[in-house]
mmCIF file of C-alpha atoms in Angstrom:
data_model
loop_
_atom_site.group_PDB
_atom_site.id
_atom_site.type_symbol
_atom_site.label_atom_id
_atom_site.label_comp_id
_atom_site.label_asym_id
_atom_site.label_seq_id
_atom_site.Cartn_x
_atom_site.Cartn_y
_atom_site.Cartn_z
ATOM 1 C CA MET A 1 -102.458 -41.914 36.121
ATOM 2 C CA GLY A 2 -104.495 -39.248 34.354
ATOM 3 C CA VAL A 3 -103.434 -37.949 31.008
ATOM 4 C CA GLY A 4 -103.579 -34.184 30.669
ATOM 5 C CA THR A 5 -104.560 -32.816 27.306
ATOM 6 C CA ASP A 6 -104.310 -30.051 24.856
ATOM 7 C CA GLU A 7 -101.171 -28.109 25.588
ATOM 8 C CA LEU A 8 -100.466 -26.399 22.279
ATOM 9 C CA PHE A 9 -97.067 -25.860 20.658
ATOM 10 C CA ASP A 10 -95.953 -24.592 17.269
ATOM 11 C CA ILE A 11 -93.258 -27.240 16.996
ATOM 12 C CA ILE A 12 -92.753 -30.428 18.929
ATOM 13 C CA ILE A 13 -89.393 -32.116 18.586
ATOM 14 C CA VAL A 14 -89.078 -35.728 19.679
ATOM 15 C CA GLY A 15 -85.572 -36.566 20.848
ATOM 16 C CA ALA A 16 -83.004 -34.429 22.663
ATOM 17 C CA GLY A 17 -79.823 -35.518 20.942
ATOM 18 C CA PRO A 18 -77.771 -33.141 18.770
ATOM 19 C CA ALA A 19 -80.397 -33.109 15.972
ATOM 20 C CA GLY A 20 -83.337 -32.411 18.286
ATOM 21 C CA LEU A 21 -81.530 -29.850 20.415
ATOM 22 C CA THR A 22 -80.264 -27.969 17.362
ATOM 23 C CA ALA A 23 -83.766 -27.947 15.887
ATOM 24 C CA GLY A 24 -84.946 -26.609 19.247
ATOM 25 C CA ILE A 25 -82.393 -23.803 19.200
ATOM 26 C CA TYR A 26 -83.514 -22.705 15.720
ATOM 27 C CA ALA A 27 -87.258 -22.973 16.387
ATOM 28 C CA ALA A 28 -87.224 -21.294 19.799
ATOM 29 C CA ARG A 29 -84.917 -18.543 18.597
ATOM 30 C CA LYS A 30 -87.564 -17.699 15.967
ATOM 31 C CA GLY A 31 -90.018 -17.166 18.805
ATOM 32 C CA LEU A 32 -92.035 -20.320 18.132
ATOM 33 C CA ARG A 33 -93.517 -22.237 21.048
ATOM 34 C CA THR A 34 -91.187 -25.207 21.048
ATOM 35 C CA LEU A 35 -91.346 -28.408 23.069
ATOM 36 C CA ILE A 36 -88.611 -31.043 23.075
ATOM 37 C CA LEU A 37 -89.700 -34.428 24.407
ATOM 38 C CA GLU A 38 -87.023 -36.920 25.412
ATOM 39 C CA ALA A 39 -87.773 -40.470 26.531
ATOM 40 C CA LYS A 40 -84.584 -40.752 28.556
ATOM 41 C CA TYR A 41 -82.049 -38.023 29.233
ATOM 42 C CA PRO A 42 -80.637 -35.221 27.042
ATOM 43 C CA GLY A 43 -77.722 -35.847 24.735
ATOM 44 C CA GLY A 44 -78.618 -39.093 23.028
ATOM 45 C CA ARG A 45 -75.829 -41.368 21.886
ATOM 46 C CA ALA A 46 -73.554 -38.350 21.504
ATOM 47 C CA ALA A 47 -73.515 -37.991 25.294
ATOM 48 C CA GLU A 48 -71.941 -41.455 25.473
ATOM 49 C CA ALA A 49 -68.819 -40.401 23.559
ATOM 50 C CA ALA A 50 -65.779 -40.036 25.808
ATOM 51 C CA HIS A 51 -64.057 -37.539 23.526
ATOM 52 C CA ILE A 52 -65.187 -35.677 20.430
ATOM 53 C CA GLU A 53 -62.400 -34.364 18.259
ATOM 54 C CA ASN A 54 -64.249 -33.625 15.004
ATOM 55 C CA TYR A 55 -67.007 -31.233 16.057
ATOM 56 C CA PRO A 56 -66.031 -27.849 14.627
ATOM 57 C CA GLY A 57 -65.122 -25.174 17.125
ATOM 58 C CA PHE A 58 -63.575 -27.433 19.755
ATOM 59 C CA PRO A 59 -59.949 -27.922 18.692
ATOM 60 C CA GLU A 60 -59.007 -29.140 22.181
ATOM 61 C CA ARG A 61 -61.699 -31.854 21.972
ATOM 62 C CA ILE A 62 -64.735 -32.013 24.230
ATOM 63 C CA SER A 63 -66.648 -34.814 25.935
ATOM 64 C CA GLY A 64 -69.977 -35.826 24.416
ATOM 65 C CA LEU A 65 -71.710 -35.057 27.679
ATOM 66 C CA GLU A 66 -70.289 -31.540 27.868
ATOM 67 C CA LEU A 67 -71.066 -30.764 24.215
ATOM 68 C CA THR A 68 -74.675 -31.923 24.451
ATOM 69 C CA GLN A 69 -75.163 -30.140 27.790
ATOM 70 C CA LYS A 70 -74.108 -26.931 26.051
ATOM 71 C CA MET A 71 -76.646 -27.612 23.283
ATOM 72 C CA LEU A 72 -79.351 -28.184 25.901
ATOM 73 C CA GLU A 73 -78.424 -24.990 27.712
ATOM 74 C CA GLN A 74 -78.568 -23.083 24.422
ATOM 75 C CA ALA A 75 -82.003 -24.473 23.475
ATOM 76 C CA GLU A 76 -83.438 -23.641 26.907
ATOM 77 C CA LYS A 77 -81.834 -20.197 26.887
ATOM 78 C CA HIS A 78 -83.776 -19.383 23.732
ATOM 79 C CA GLY A 79 -87.024 -20.573 25.289
ATOM 80 C CA ALA A 80 -87.437 -24.190 24.226
ATOM 81 C CA VAL A 81 -89.289 -26.288 26.795
ATOM 82 C CA VAL A 82 -87.419 -29.552 27.382
ATOM 83 C CA ARG A 83 -89.195 -32.445 29.098
ATOM 84 C CA THR A 84 -87.047 -35.489 29.815
ATOM 85 C CA SER A 85 -88.085 -38.991 30.892
ATOM 86 C CA GLU A 86 -91.257 -38.477 28.877
ATOM 87 C CA GLU A 87 -91.692 -41.073 26.184
ATOM 88 C CA VAL A 88 -93.967 -40.570 23.198
ATOM 89 C CA VAL A 89 -96.327 -43.533 22.921
ATOM 90 C CA LYS A 90 -98.672 -42.499 20.127
ATOM 91 C CA LEU A 91 -98.772 -40.092 17.196
ATOM 92 C CA ASP A 92 -101.760 -38.896 15.211
ATOM 93 C CA LEU A 93 -100.429 -37.019 12.205
ATOM 94 C CA LYS A 94 -103.368 -37.030 9.805
ATOM 95 C CA ASP A 95 -104.650 -33.494 10.413
ATOM 96 C CA PRO A 96 -102.813 -30.171 10.263
ATOM 97 C CA MET A 97 -103.141 -30.102 14.066
ATOM 98 C CA LYS A 98 -101.078 -33.107 15.097
ATOM 99 C CA LEU A 99 -101.432 -35.013 18.349
ATOM 100 C CA VAL A 100 -98.426 -36.275 20.287
ATOM 101 C CA GLU A 101 -99.280 -38.545 23.196
ATOM 102 C CA THR A 102 -96.994 -39.459 26.089
ATOM 103 C CA ARG A 103 -97.866 -41.327 29.285
ATOM 104 C CA GLU A 104 -98.224 -37.952 30.991
ATOM 105 C CA ALA A 105 -100.082 -35.817 28.459
ATOM 106 C CA VAL A 106 -101.476 -35.329 24.982
ATOM 107 C CA TYR A 107 -99.939 -32.363 23.175
ATOM 108 C CA ARG A 108 -101.122 -30.545 20.057
ATOM 109 C CA THR A 109 -98.667 -29.157 17.547
ATOM 110 C CA ARG A 110 -98.586 -27.689 14.081
ATOM 111 C CA ALA A 111 -95.271 -29.207 13.095
ATOM 112 C CA LEU A 112 -93.382 -32.240 14.315
ATOM 113 C CA ILE A 113 -89.681 -32.986 14.031
ATOM 114 C CA MET A 114 -88.656 -36.552 14.768
ATOM 115 C CA ALA A 115 -85.064 -36.772 15.988
ATOM 116 C CA ILE A 116 -85.292 -40.043 17.870
ATOM 117 C CA GLY A 117 -81.879 -41.395 16.935
ATOM 118 C CA VAL A 118 -81.149 -45.092 16.931
ATOM 119 C CA GLN A 119 -80.914 -47.778 19.560
ATOM 120 C CA HIS A 120 -78.140 -50.224 20.327
ATOM 121 C CA ARG A 121 -78.420 -53.514 18.470
ATOM 122 C CA LYS A 122 -78.853 -56.513 20.729
ATOM 123 C CA LEU A 123 -77.083 -59.854 20.569
ATOM 124 C CA ARG A 124 -80.253 -61.815 21.336
ATOM 125 C CA VAL A 125 -78.449 -64.450 23.388
ATOM 126 C CA PRO A 126 -79.726 -65.980 26.639
ATOM 127 C CA GLY A 127 -78.933 -63.827 29.673
ATOM 128 C CA GLU A 128 -78.475 -60.564 27.747
ATOM 129 C CA ASP A 129 -81.805 -58.950 28.690
ATOM 130 C CA ARG A 130 -82.007 -60.477 32.171
ATOM 131 C CA LEU A 131 -78.572 -59.175 33.163
ATOM 132 C CA LEU A 132 -78.845 -55.756 31.503
ATOM 133 C CA GLY A 133 -77.565 -53.229 34.025
ATOM 134 C CA LYS A 134 -76.219 -56.090 36.100
ATOM 135 C CA GLY A 135 -73.016 -56.493 34.155
ATOM 136 C CA VAL A 136 -74.402 -56.306 30.607
ATOM 137 C CA SER A 137 -73.918 -52.834 29.132
ATOM 138 C CA TYR A 138 -74.193 -51.124 25.745
ATOM 139 C CA CYS A 139 -72.112 -48.117 26.808
ATOM 140 C CA ALA A 140 -68.454 -48.590 27.695
ATOM 141 C CA VAL A 141 -67.941 -44.916 28.458
ATOM 142 C CA CYS A 142 -70.936 -44.769 30.831
ATOM 143 C CA ASP A 143 -70.409 -47.985 32.749
ATOM 144 C CA GLY A 144 -66.718 -48.779 32.197
ATOM 145 C CA PRO A 145 -65.537 -47.036 35.396
ATOM 146 C CA LEU A 146 -67.636 -49.494 37.428
ATOM 147 C CA PHE A 147 -65.408 -52.330 36.184
ATOM 148 C CA ARG A 148 -62.094 -50.944 37.353
ATOM 149 C CA GLY A 149 -59.664 -53.816 37.865
ATOM 150 C CA LYS A 150 -62.277 -56.412 36.824
ATOM 151 C CA ARG A 151 -62.549 -58.855 33.925
ATOM 152 C CA VAL A 152 -64.767 -57.797 31.037
ATOM 153 C CA ALA A 153 -65.717 -59.045 27.578
ATOM 154 C CA VAL A 154 -66.337 -56.760 24.600
ATOM 155 C CA ILE A 155 -68.545 -58.256 21.918
ATOM 156 C CA GLY A 156 -68.174 -56.741 18.462
ATOM 157 C CA SER A 157 -66.083 -56.468 15.339
ATOM 158 C CA ASP A 158 -66.207 -52.887 14.152
ATOM 159 C CA LYS A 159 -64.361 -49.669 14.926
ATOM 160 C CA THR A 160 -66.624 -48.856 17.871
ATOM 161 C CA ALA A 161 -65.962 -52.248 19.460
ATOM 162 C CA VAL A 162 -62.221 -51.659 19.113
ATOM 163 C CA GLU A 163 -62.555 -48.195 20.648
ATOM 164 C CA ASP A 164 -64.592 -49.639 23.509
ATOM 165 C CA ALA A 165 -61.950 -52.323 24.107
ATOM 166 C CA MET A 166 -59.153 -49.749 24.071
ATOM 167 C CA TYR A 167 -61.028 -47.525 26.507
ATOM 168 C CA LEU A 168 -61.868 -50.410 28.831
ATOM 169 C CA SER A 169 -58.256 -51.612 28.766
ATOM 170 C CA THR A 170 -57.358 -48.443 30.656
ATOM 171 C CA LEU A 171 -59.757 -49.376 33.472
ATOM 172 C CA ALA A 172 -60.386 -53.107 33.607
ATOM 173 C CA GLY A 173 -57.915 -55.713 34.789
ATOM 174 C CA GLN A 174 -58.495 -57.935 31.758
ATOM 175 C CA VAL A 175 -60.396 -57.329 28.512
ATOM 176 C CA PHE A 176 -61.474 -60.174 26.228
ATOM 177 C CA VAL A 177 -62.641 -59.176 22.767
ATOM 178 C CA ILE A 178 -65.021 -61.657 21.164
ATOM 179 C CA PRO A 179 -65.823 -60.814 17.530
ATOM 180 C CA HIS A 180 -69.450 -60.805 16.483
ATOM 181 C CA GLU A 181 -68.847 -61.139 12.767
ATOM 182 C CA TYR A 182 -65.826 -62.460 10.968
ATOM 183 C CA SER A 183 -64.497 -60.829 7.838
ATOM 184 C CA GLN A 184 -60.873 -60.761 6.780
ATOM 185 C CA LYS A 185 -60.861 -56.971 6.902
ATOM 186 C CA SER A 186 -62.427 -56.607 10.347
ATOM 187 C CA VAL A 187 -60.217 -59.278 11.912
ATOM 188 C CA ALA A 188 -57.073 -57.693 10.478
ATOM 189 C CA ALA A 189 -58.131 -54.252 11.720
ATOM 190 C CA MET A 190 -58.881 -55.595 15.188
ATOM 191 C CA GLU A 191 -55.566 -57.453 15.406
ATOM 192 C CA GLN A 192 -53.708 -54.341 14.320
ATOM 193 C CA SER A 193 -55.501 -52.013 16.754
ATOM 194 C CA LEU A 194 -55.424 -54.271 19.798
ATOM 195 C CA LYS A 195 -51.895 -55.572 19.583
ATOM 196 C CA GLY A 196 -49.649 -54.146 22.226
ATOM 197 C CA LEU A 197 -52.414 -53.717 24.793
ATOM 198 C CA PRO A 198 -51.037 -55.860 27.609
ATOM 199 C CA ASN A 199 -54.354 -56.699 29.278
ATOM 200 C CA THR A 200 -56.434 -57.238 26.137
ATOM 201 C CA GLU A 201 -56.938 -60.556 24.370
ATOM 202 C CA LEU A 202 -58.686 -61.045 21.027
ATOM 203 C CA ILE A 203 -60.421 -64.433 21.086
ATOM 204 C CA LEU A 204 -60.451 -65.349 17.399
ATOM 205 C CA GLY A 205 -62.788 -68.106 16.257
ATOM 206 C CA ALA A 206 -65.079 -67.617 19.256
ATOM 207 C CA ARG A 207 -68.721 -66.579 19.296
ATOM 208 C CA LEU A 208 -70.754 -65.584 22.302
ATOM 209 C CA LYS A 209 -73.450 -68.118 23.172
ATOM 210 C CA ASP A 210 -74.742 -67.231 26.662
ATOM 211 C CA VAL A 211 -74.298 -64.638 29.388
ATOM 212 C CA ASN A 212 -74.402 -66.353 32.771
ATOM 213 C CA GLY A 213 -75.069 -65.220 36.338
ATOM 214 C CA ASP A 214 -77.882 -65.001 38.880
ATOM 215 C CA ASN A 215 -77.908 -61.455 40.239
ATOM 216 C CA HIS A 216 -75.055 -60.196 38.097
ATOM 217 C CA VAL A 217 -72.774 -61.397 35.321
ATOM 218 C CA LYS A 218 -70.435 -64.186 36.400
ATOM 219 C CA SER A 219 -69.296 -65.633 33.086
ATOM 220 C CA VAL A 220 -69.940 -66.021 29.378
ATOM 221 C CA THR A 221 -70.200 -69.215 27.378
ATOM 222 C CA VAL A 222 -68.534 -69.101 23.973
ATOM 223 C CA THR A 223 -68.372 -71.566 21.132
ATOM 224 C CA HIS A 224 -65.085 -72.095 19.328
ATOM 225 C CA GLN A 225 -65.144 -72.762 15.600
ATOM 226 C CA GLY A 226 -68.848 -73.511 15.944
ATOM 227 C CA THR A 227 -68.480 -76.697 17.980
ATOM 228 C CA GLU A 228 -66.491 -76.778 21.215
ATOM 229 C CA THR A 229 -67.822 -74.581 24.031
ATOM 230 C CA SER A 230 -66.074 -73.063 27.006
ATOM 231 C CA GLU A 231 -66.963 -70.765 29.890
ATOM 232 C CA MET A 232 -64.989 -67.618 30.615
ATOM 233 C CA SER A 233 -65.193 -65.908 33.978
ATOM 234 C CA VAL A 234 -66.056 -62.190 33.517
ATOM 235 C CA ASP A 235 -67.775 -59.484 35.573
ATOM 236 C CA GLY A 236 -69.011 -57.419 32.651
ATOM 237 C CA VAL A 237 -70.142 -57.827 29.040
ATOM 238 C CA PHE A 238 -70.024 -54.786 26.780
ATOM 239 C CA VAL A 239 -72.104 -55.268 23.652
ATOM 240 C CA SER A 240 -70.864 -53.175 20.742
ATOM 241 C CA ILE A 241 -72.446 -54.559 17.582
ATOM 242 C CA GLY A 242 -73.882 -51.441 16.025
ATOM 243 C CA VAL A 243 -77.207 -49.663 16.038
ATOM 244 C CA MET A 244 -80.675 -49.973 14.537
ATOM 245 C CA PRO A 245 -83.596 -47.584 14.087
ATOM 246 C CA ALA A 246 -86.503 -47.649 16.548
ATOM 247 C CA THR A 247 -89.198 -46.209 14.325
ATOM 248 C CA GLU A 248 -92.180 -48.580 14.818
ATOM 249 C CA LEU A 249 -94.180 -45.690 16.281
ATOM 250 C CA LEU A 250 -93.608 -43.655 13.109
ATOM 251 C CA GLY A 251 -94.494 -46.565 10.861
ATOM 252 C CA ARG A 252 -97.803 -46.941 12.690
ATOM 253 C CA ALA A 253 -98.481 -43.220 12.049
ATOM 254 C CA ASP A 254 -97.901 -43.802 8.294
ATOM 255 C CA VAL A 255 -94.526 -42.052 8.098
ATOM 256 C CA ALA A 256 -92.614 -43.630 5.198
ATOM 257 C CA LEU A 257 -89.593 -45.707 6.212
ATOM 258 C CA ASP A 258 -86.919 -47.420 4.163
ATOM 259 C CA GLY A 259 -86.430 -51.183 4.138
ATOM 260 C CA SER A 260 -84.244 -51.020 7.249
ATOM 261 C CA GLY A 261 -86.687 -48.870 9.211
ATOM 262 C CA PHE A 262 -84.952 -45.498 8.794
ATOM 263 C CA VAL A 263 -87.155 -42.456 8.092
ATOM 264 C CA LEU A 264 -87.213 -41.359 4.468
ATOM 265 C CA VAL A 265 -86.630 -37.617 4.057
ATOM 266 C CA ASP A 266 -85.843 -35.199 1.258
ATOM 267 C CA ARG A 267 -83.100 -32.567 1.275
ATOM 268 C CA LYS A 268 -85.279 -30.284 3.382
ATOM 269 C CA GLN A 269 -85.744 -33.074 5.955
ATOM 270 C CA ARG A 270 -89.426 -33.428 4.966
ATOM 271 C CA THR A 271 -91.074 -36.816 5.389
ATOM 272 C CA ASN A 272 -93.973 -38.042 3.241
ATOM 273 C CA LEU A 273 -96.439 -36.389 5.672
ATOM 274 C CA SER A 274 -97.147 -32.679 5.537
ATOM 275 C CA GLY A 275 -95.752 -30.864 8.573
ATOM 276 C CA VAL A 276 -93.697 -33.852 9.721
ATOM 277 C CA PHE A 277 -89.911 -33.652 9.498
ATOM 278 C CA ALA A 278 -87.074 -35.911 10.624
ATOM 279 C CA ALA A 279 -83.409 -35.335 11.383
ATOM 280 C CA GLY A 280 -80.344 -37.088 12.721
ATOM 281 C CA ASP A 281 -79.485 -40.752 12.978
ATOM 282 C CA CYS A 282 -83.094 -41.942 12.562
ATOM 283 C CA THR A 283 -82.769 -40.861 8.926
ATOM 284 C CA SER A 284 -79.634 -42.947 8.461
ATOM 285 C CA ASN A 285 -77.409 -39.971 7.880
ATOM 286 C CA ALA A 286 -73.658 -39.939 8.281
ATOM 287 C CA MET A 287 -74.139 -40.912 11.947
ATOM 288 C CA GLN A 288 -71.998 -37.947 12.939
ATOM 289 C CA ILE A 289 -72.876 -35.286 15.510
ATOM 290 C CA VAL A 290 -72.171 -32.396 13.172
ATOM 291 C CA ALA A 291 -74.349 -33.958 10.444
ATOM 292 C CA ALA A 292 -77.184 -34.518 12.923
ATOM 293 C CA ALA A 293 -76.937 -30.914 14.119
ATOM 294 C CA GLY A 294 -77.023 -29.677 10.505
ATOM 295 C CA GLU A 295 -80.064 -31.780 9.739
ATOM 296 C CA GLY A 296 -81.758 -30.528 12.884
ATOM 297 C CA ALA A 297 -81.214 -26.940 11.734
ATOM 298 C CA THR A 298 -82.545 -27.733 8.254
ATOM 299 C CA ALA A 299 -85.596 -29.511 9.686
ATOM 300 C CA ALA A 300 -86.366 -26.529 11.919
ATOM 301 C CA ILE A 301 -86.008 -24.059 9.030
ATOM 302 C CA SER A 302 -88.342 -26.210 6.916
ATOM 303 C CA ALA A 303 -90.825 -26.502 9.796
ATOM 304 C CA ILE A 304 -90.767 -22.728 10.358
ATOM 305 C CA SER A 305 -91.453 -22.181 6.672
ATOM 306 C CA TYR A 306 -94.284 -24.737 6.803
ATOM 307 C CA ILE A 307 -95.904 -22.958 9.781
ATOM 308 C CA GLN A 308 -95.612 -19.587 8.040
ATOM 309 C CA GLY A 309 -97.410 -21.171 5.067
ATOM 310 C CA LEU A 310 -100.216 -22.366 7.361
ATOM 311 C CA ARG A 311 -100.627 -18.884 8.747
ATOM 312 C CA ALA A 312 -100.978 -17.518 5.210
ATOM 313 C CA CYS A 313 -103.816 -19.922 4.458
ATOM 314 C CA PRO A 314 -107.232 -18.677 5.735
ATOM 315 C CA ALA A 315 -108.830 -22.097 5.287
ATOM 316 C CA LEU A 316 -106.650 -23.375 8.088
ATOM 317 C CA GLY A 317 -107.841 -20.702 10.502
ATOM 318 C CA PRO A 318 -109.315 -23.182 13.008
ATOM 319 C CA TYR A 319 -105.886 -24.715 13.475
ATOM 320 C CA LEU A 320 -104.208 -21.437 14.303
ATOM 321 C CA VAL A 321 -104.562 -20.306 17.875
ATOM 322 C CA MET B 1 -83.496 -38.201 52.438
ATOM 323 C CA PHE B 2 -82.144 -38.221 48.894
ATOM 324 C CA THR B 3 -78.419 -38.247 48.250
ATOM 325 C CA ARG B 4 -76.181 -38.712 45.233
ATOM 326 C CA LEU B 5 -72.939 -40.658 45.020
ATOM 327 C CA ASN B 6 -70.312 -40.187 42.320
ATOM 328 C CA VAL B 7 -69.205 -43.746 41.528
ATOM 329 C CA ASP B 8 -66.021 -42.564 39.802
ATOM 330 C CA GLU B 9 -64.860 -41.120 43.108
ATOM 331 C CA ASN B 10 -66.263 -43.960 45.247
ATOM 332 C CA PRO B 11 -65.613 -47.234 43.401
ATOM 333 C CA GLU B 12 -65.543 -49.284 46.633
ATOM 334 C CA ILE B 13 -69.081 -48.256 47.561
ATOM 335 C CA ALA B 14 -70.312 -48.968 44.019
ATOM 336 C CA SER B 15 -68.750 -52.407 44.246
ATOM 337 C CA GLU B 16 -70.145 -53.043 47.754
ATOM 338 C CA TYR B 17 -73.694 -52.477 46.486
ATOM 339 C CA SER B 18 -73.201 -54.287 43.151
ATOM 340 C CA VAL B 19 -73.725 -51.196 41.017
ATOM 341 C CA TYR B 20 -72.916 -52.139 37.416
ATOM 342 C CA SER B 21 -74.669 -49.393 35.497
ATOM 343 C CA ILE B 22 -75.185 -45.640 35.592
ATOM 344 C CA PRO B 23 -77.639 -44.356 36.637
ATOM 345 C CA THR B 24 -78.592 -46.704 39.475
ATOM 346 C CA PHE B 25 -81.197 -45.580 42.005
ATOM 347 C CA MET B 26 -81.155 -47.375 45.365
ATOM 348 C CA ILE B 27 -83.679 -47.202 48.182
ATOM 349 C CA PHE B 28 -82.524 -47.829 51.748
ATOM 350 C CA VAL B 29 -84.857 -48.527 54.659
ATOM 351 C CA GLY B 30 -83.349 -48.681 58.126
ATOM 352 C CA GLY B 31 -79.905 -48.472 56.571
ATOM 353 C CA LYS B 32 -80.430 -51.552 54.425
ATOM 354 C CA PRO B 33 -80.893 -51.590 50.641
ATOM 355 C CA VAL B 34 -84.415 -52.727 49.776
ATOM 356 C CA GLU B 35 -84.641 -51.891 46.092
ATOM 357 C CA GLN B 36 -82.389 -51.091 43.154
ATOM 358 C CA VAL B 37 -83.661 -49.416 39.972
ATOM 359 C CA VAL B 38 -81.194 -49.584 37.100
ATOM 360 C CA GLY B 39 -81.175 -47.263 34.093
ATOM 361 C CA ALA B 40 -82.796 -43.982 33.091
ATOM 362 C CA VAL B 41 -86.358 -45.079 33.809
ATOM 363 C CA GLY B 42 -87.928 -41.665 34.325
ATOM 364 C CA GLU B 43 -89.346 -39.785 37.278
ATOM 365 C CA LYS B 44 -92.659 -41.655 37.392
ATOM 366 C CA ALA B 45 -90.995 -45.056 37.693
ATOM 367 C CA LEU B 46 -88.757 -43.732 40.476
ATOM 368 C CA GLU B 47 -91.788 -42.289 42.264
ATOM 369 C CA ARG B 48 -93.535 -45.667 42.096
ATOM 370 C CA ALA B 49 -90.441 -47.416 43.463
ATOM 371 C CA VAL B 50 -90.232 -45.011 46.418
ATOM 372 C CA ALA B 51 -93.994 -45.188 47.093
ATOM 373 C CA LYS B 52 -93.752 -48.961 47.655
ATOM 374 C CA HIS B 53 -91.588 -48.389 50.717
ATOM 375 C CA ILE B 54 -93.433 -45.488 52.375
#
């Protein structure tokens, strides 16, 4: 496959979740040539939320998919170019003219906003990767309806795991909740939230050991109190053990990261590299849609200001087309 | 021919073809499923999957 080169943009935004789409709205509305590159599909993790009740302006609540579709529509309406299923594989950020490489093309840009979000944390147990999409899922809202009337396990201990279990209990025939970590607080919260759900069972003392099945999930093996093992027949395994940054690409391009891999930014969403900004969950913010959108707006405003500064500097003439 | 099936409205068909994740892209030849691509893999990967069966 040939790689096209040299398409020039004022701002490239990587990631089409709430942070990236909001940045796109601001940049495109200013008349800047704006490209949003998304490795998967628009919306990010926000699109996976069944209901959003705390995004201002939607008192009747809205689904994550609908909210992010509106953001996408708004960005495109103002002229942002959105390319989905196009993953960035390499960044060269040394010069004022930055290079962003995907499998399809190499783009040039004056400013870059990274809004790549986070990825679901994996259990790292045998069978998890092999059976992904074949009964193993990281998104209860997306895949839950495929398990109507079936037996599923939810792995996790936090609020999201509880929410996933509650949602799945409305669809599945039986829901087993297997904690991933045990603290007095999390166990008490889970017991409190799950009690009264007739088809949901919290398996205290258990830990997931294996996910089993040939072509699709058939069962899970769990250990009890660290010793005894048993096999539970299930059709689906929903992993809900939190998120982690996926910023290796940025680290390789010398963008400063914190000890956990999140992008370090200042209050204007600037990274350590000139002309490179970051927004949303990849900066370890409040992990809220409204916060990500706000950061996306700030990053775009900072990037616009940066580009205006470039234009005012004659020495950078060769970079301005 | 390309067609789209809403699994929420057709759970029996999803179950018949062992669809456990959205999106799932299936290729049928002569009425029989010959390949299943699970997840948002991108247009290029889908093109490659289709090309194998043409």
